PDB file of C-alpha atoms in Angstrom:
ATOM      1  CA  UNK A  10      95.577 106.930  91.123  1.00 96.00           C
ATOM      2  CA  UNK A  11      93.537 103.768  91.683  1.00 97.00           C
ATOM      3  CA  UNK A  12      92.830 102.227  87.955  1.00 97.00           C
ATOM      4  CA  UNK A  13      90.545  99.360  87.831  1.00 97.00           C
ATOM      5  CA  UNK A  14      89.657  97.486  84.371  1.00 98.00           C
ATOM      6  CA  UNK A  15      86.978  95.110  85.045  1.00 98.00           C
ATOM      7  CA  UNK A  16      84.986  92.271  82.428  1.00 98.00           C
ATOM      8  CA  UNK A  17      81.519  92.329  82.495  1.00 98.00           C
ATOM      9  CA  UNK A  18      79.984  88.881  80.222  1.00 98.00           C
ATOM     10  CA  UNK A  19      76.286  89.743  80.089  1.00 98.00           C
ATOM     11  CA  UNK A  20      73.228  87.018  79.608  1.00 98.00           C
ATOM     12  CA  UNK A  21      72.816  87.396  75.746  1.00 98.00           C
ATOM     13  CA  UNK A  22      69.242  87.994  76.315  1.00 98.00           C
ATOM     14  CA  UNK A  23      69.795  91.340  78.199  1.00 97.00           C
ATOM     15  CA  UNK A  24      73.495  92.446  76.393  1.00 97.00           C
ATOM     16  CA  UNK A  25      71.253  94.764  74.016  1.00 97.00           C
ATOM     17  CA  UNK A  26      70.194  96.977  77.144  1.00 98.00           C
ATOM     18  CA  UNK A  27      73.282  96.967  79.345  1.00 98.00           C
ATOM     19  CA  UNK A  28      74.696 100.183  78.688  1.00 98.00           C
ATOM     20  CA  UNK A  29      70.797 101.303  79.323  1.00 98.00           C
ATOM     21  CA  UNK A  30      71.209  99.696  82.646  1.00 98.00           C
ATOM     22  CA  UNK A  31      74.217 101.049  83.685  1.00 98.00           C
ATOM     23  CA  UNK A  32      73.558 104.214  82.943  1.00 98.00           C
ATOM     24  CA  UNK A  33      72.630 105.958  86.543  1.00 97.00           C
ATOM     25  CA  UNK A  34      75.014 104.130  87.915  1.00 98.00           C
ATOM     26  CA  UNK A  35      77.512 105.784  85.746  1.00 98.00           C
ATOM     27  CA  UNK A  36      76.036 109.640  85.781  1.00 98.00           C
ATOM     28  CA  UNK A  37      76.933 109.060  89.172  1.00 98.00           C
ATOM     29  CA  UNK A  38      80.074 107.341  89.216  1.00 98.00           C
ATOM     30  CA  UNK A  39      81.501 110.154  87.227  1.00 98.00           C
ATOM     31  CA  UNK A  40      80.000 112.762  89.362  1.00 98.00           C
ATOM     32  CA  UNK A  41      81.790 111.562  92.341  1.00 97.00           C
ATOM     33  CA  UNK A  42      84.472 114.334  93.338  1.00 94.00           C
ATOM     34  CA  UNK A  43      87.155 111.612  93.418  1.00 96.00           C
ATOM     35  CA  UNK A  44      86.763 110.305  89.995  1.00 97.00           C
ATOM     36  CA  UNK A  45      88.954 110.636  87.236  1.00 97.00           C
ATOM     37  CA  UNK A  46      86.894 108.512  84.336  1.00 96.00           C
ATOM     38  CA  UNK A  47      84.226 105.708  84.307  1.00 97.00           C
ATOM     39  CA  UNK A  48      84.586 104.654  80.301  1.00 98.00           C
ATOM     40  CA  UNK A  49      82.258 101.224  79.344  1.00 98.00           C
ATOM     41  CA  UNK A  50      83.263  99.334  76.128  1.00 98.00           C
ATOM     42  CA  UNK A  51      81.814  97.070  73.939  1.00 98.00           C
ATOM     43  CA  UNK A  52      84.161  93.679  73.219  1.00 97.00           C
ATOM     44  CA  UNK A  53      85.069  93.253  69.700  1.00 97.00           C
ATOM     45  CA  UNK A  54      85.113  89.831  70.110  1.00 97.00           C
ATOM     46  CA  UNK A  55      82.183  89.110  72.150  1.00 98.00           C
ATOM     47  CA  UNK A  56      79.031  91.057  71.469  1.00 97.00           C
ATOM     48  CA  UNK A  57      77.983  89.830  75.061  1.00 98.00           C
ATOM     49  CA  UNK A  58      80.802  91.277  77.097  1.00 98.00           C
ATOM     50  CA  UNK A  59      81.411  95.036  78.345  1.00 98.00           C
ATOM     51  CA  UNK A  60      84.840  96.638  79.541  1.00 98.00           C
ATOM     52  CA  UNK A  61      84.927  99.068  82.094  1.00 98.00           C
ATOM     53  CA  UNK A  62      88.059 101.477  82.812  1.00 98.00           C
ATOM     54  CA  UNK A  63      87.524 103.797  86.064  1.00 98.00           C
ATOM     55  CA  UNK A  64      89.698 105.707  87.643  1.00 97.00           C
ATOM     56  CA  UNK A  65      89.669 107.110  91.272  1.00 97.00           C
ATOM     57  CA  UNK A  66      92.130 109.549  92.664  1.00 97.00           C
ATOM     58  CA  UNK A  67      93.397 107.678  95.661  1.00 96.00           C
ATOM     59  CA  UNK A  68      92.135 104.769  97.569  1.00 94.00           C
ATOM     60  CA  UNK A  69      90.300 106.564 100.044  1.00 95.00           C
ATOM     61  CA  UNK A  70      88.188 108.012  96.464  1.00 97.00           C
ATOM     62  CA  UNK A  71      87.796 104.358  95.461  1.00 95.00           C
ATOM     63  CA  UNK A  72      86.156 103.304  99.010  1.00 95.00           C
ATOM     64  CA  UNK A  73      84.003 106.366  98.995  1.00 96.00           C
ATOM     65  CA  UNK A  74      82.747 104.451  95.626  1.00 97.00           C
ATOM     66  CA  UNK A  75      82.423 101.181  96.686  1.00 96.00           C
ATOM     67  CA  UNK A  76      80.696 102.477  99.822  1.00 97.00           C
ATOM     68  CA  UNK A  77      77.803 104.332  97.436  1.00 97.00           C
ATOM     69  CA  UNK A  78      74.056 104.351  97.539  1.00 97.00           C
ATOM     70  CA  UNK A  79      74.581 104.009  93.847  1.00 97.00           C
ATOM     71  CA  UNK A  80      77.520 100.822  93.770  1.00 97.00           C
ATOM     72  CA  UNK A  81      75.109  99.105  96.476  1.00 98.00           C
ATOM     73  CA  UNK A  82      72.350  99.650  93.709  1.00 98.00           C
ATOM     74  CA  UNK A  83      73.920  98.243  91.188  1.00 98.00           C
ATOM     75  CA  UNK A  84      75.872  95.479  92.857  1.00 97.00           C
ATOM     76  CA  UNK A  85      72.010  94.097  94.121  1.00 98.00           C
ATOM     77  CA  UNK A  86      70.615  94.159  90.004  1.00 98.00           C
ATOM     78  CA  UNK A  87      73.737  93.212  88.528  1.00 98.00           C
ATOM     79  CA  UNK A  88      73.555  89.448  89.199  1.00 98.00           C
ATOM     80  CA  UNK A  89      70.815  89.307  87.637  1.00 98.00           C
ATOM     81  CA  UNK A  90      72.188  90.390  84.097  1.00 98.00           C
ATOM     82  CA  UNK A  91      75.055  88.878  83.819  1.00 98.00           C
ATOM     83  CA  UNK A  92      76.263  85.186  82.690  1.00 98.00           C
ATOM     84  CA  UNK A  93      79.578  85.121  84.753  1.00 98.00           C
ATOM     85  CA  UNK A  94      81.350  86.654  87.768  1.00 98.00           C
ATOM     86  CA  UNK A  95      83.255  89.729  86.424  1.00 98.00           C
ATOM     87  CA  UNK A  96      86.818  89.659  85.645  1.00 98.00           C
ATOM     88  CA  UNK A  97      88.992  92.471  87.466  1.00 98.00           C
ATOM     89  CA  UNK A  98      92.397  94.175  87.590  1.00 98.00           C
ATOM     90  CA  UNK A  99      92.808  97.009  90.712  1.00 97.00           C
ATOM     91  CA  UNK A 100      96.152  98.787  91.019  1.00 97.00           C
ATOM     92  CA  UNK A 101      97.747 101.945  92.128  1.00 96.00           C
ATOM     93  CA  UNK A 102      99.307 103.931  89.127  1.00 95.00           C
ATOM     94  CA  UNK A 103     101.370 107.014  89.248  1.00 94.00           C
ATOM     95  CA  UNK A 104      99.734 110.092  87.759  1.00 91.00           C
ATOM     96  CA  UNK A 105      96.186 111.317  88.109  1.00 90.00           C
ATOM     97  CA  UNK A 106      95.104 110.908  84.046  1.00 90.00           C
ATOM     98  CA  UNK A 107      95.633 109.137  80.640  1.00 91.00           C
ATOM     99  CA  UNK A 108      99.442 109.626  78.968  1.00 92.00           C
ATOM    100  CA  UNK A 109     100.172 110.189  75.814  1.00 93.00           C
ATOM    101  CA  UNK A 110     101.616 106.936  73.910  1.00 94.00           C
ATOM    102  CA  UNK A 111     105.387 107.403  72.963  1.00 95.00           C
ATOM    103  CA  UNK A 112     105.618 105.458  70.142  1.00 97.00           C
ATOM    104  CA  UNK A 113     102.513 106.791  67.849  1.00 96.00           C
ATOM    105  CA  UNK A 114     101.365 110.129  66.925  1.00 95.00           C
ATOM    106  CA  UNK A 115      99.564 111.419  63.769  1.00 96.00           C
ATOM    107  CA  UNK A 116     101.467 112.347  60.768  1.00 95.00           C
ATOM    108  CA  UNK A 117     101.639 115.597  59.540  1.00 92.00           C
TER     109      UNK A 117
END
């Protein structure tokens, strides 16, 4: 699968309505039939900056994406919102979905 993390820092002035903002251009991220997950995060750390994890099935799933009605959408708004160029890691994982973690588990 193609994962992609990615950084958005958003203009303090407009980080209270973000995940407003994004939100048709998630709906239809995630209905894309080569999709695995579209997740956003809040930072801990930085009440102005959002993490996204996506996943895409293969490459040819993330160009699909990239090629959108909906990415072109949002890549023409989106410098307007935010205070910095994103941040971005793209690779090619085995598998198609999370794993579980090996070293944790709930106790009994």
């Amino acid at each position: 699968m193609i994962f992609i993390a990615v950084k958005f820092t958003v203009r303090p002035d407009r980080s209270a309505e973000w995940l407003d903002l994004v939100e048709d251009f998630t709906v239809a991220t995630r209905n894309e039939p080569g999709n695995l997950f579209y997740e956003w995060s809040r930072s801990v750390d930085d009440p102005n900056q959002f993490v996204l994890l996506e996943a895409f099935e293969n490459a040819e799933a993330g160009e699909v994406h990239v090629n959108s009605e909906h990415f072109r959408t949002a890549m023409a708004w989106m410098p307007d919102v935010i205070a910095s160029t994103p941040q971005i890691i793209n690779v090619e994982v085995p598998g198609t979905s999370w794993s579980a973690m090996a070293e944790l588990s709930p106790r009994a």
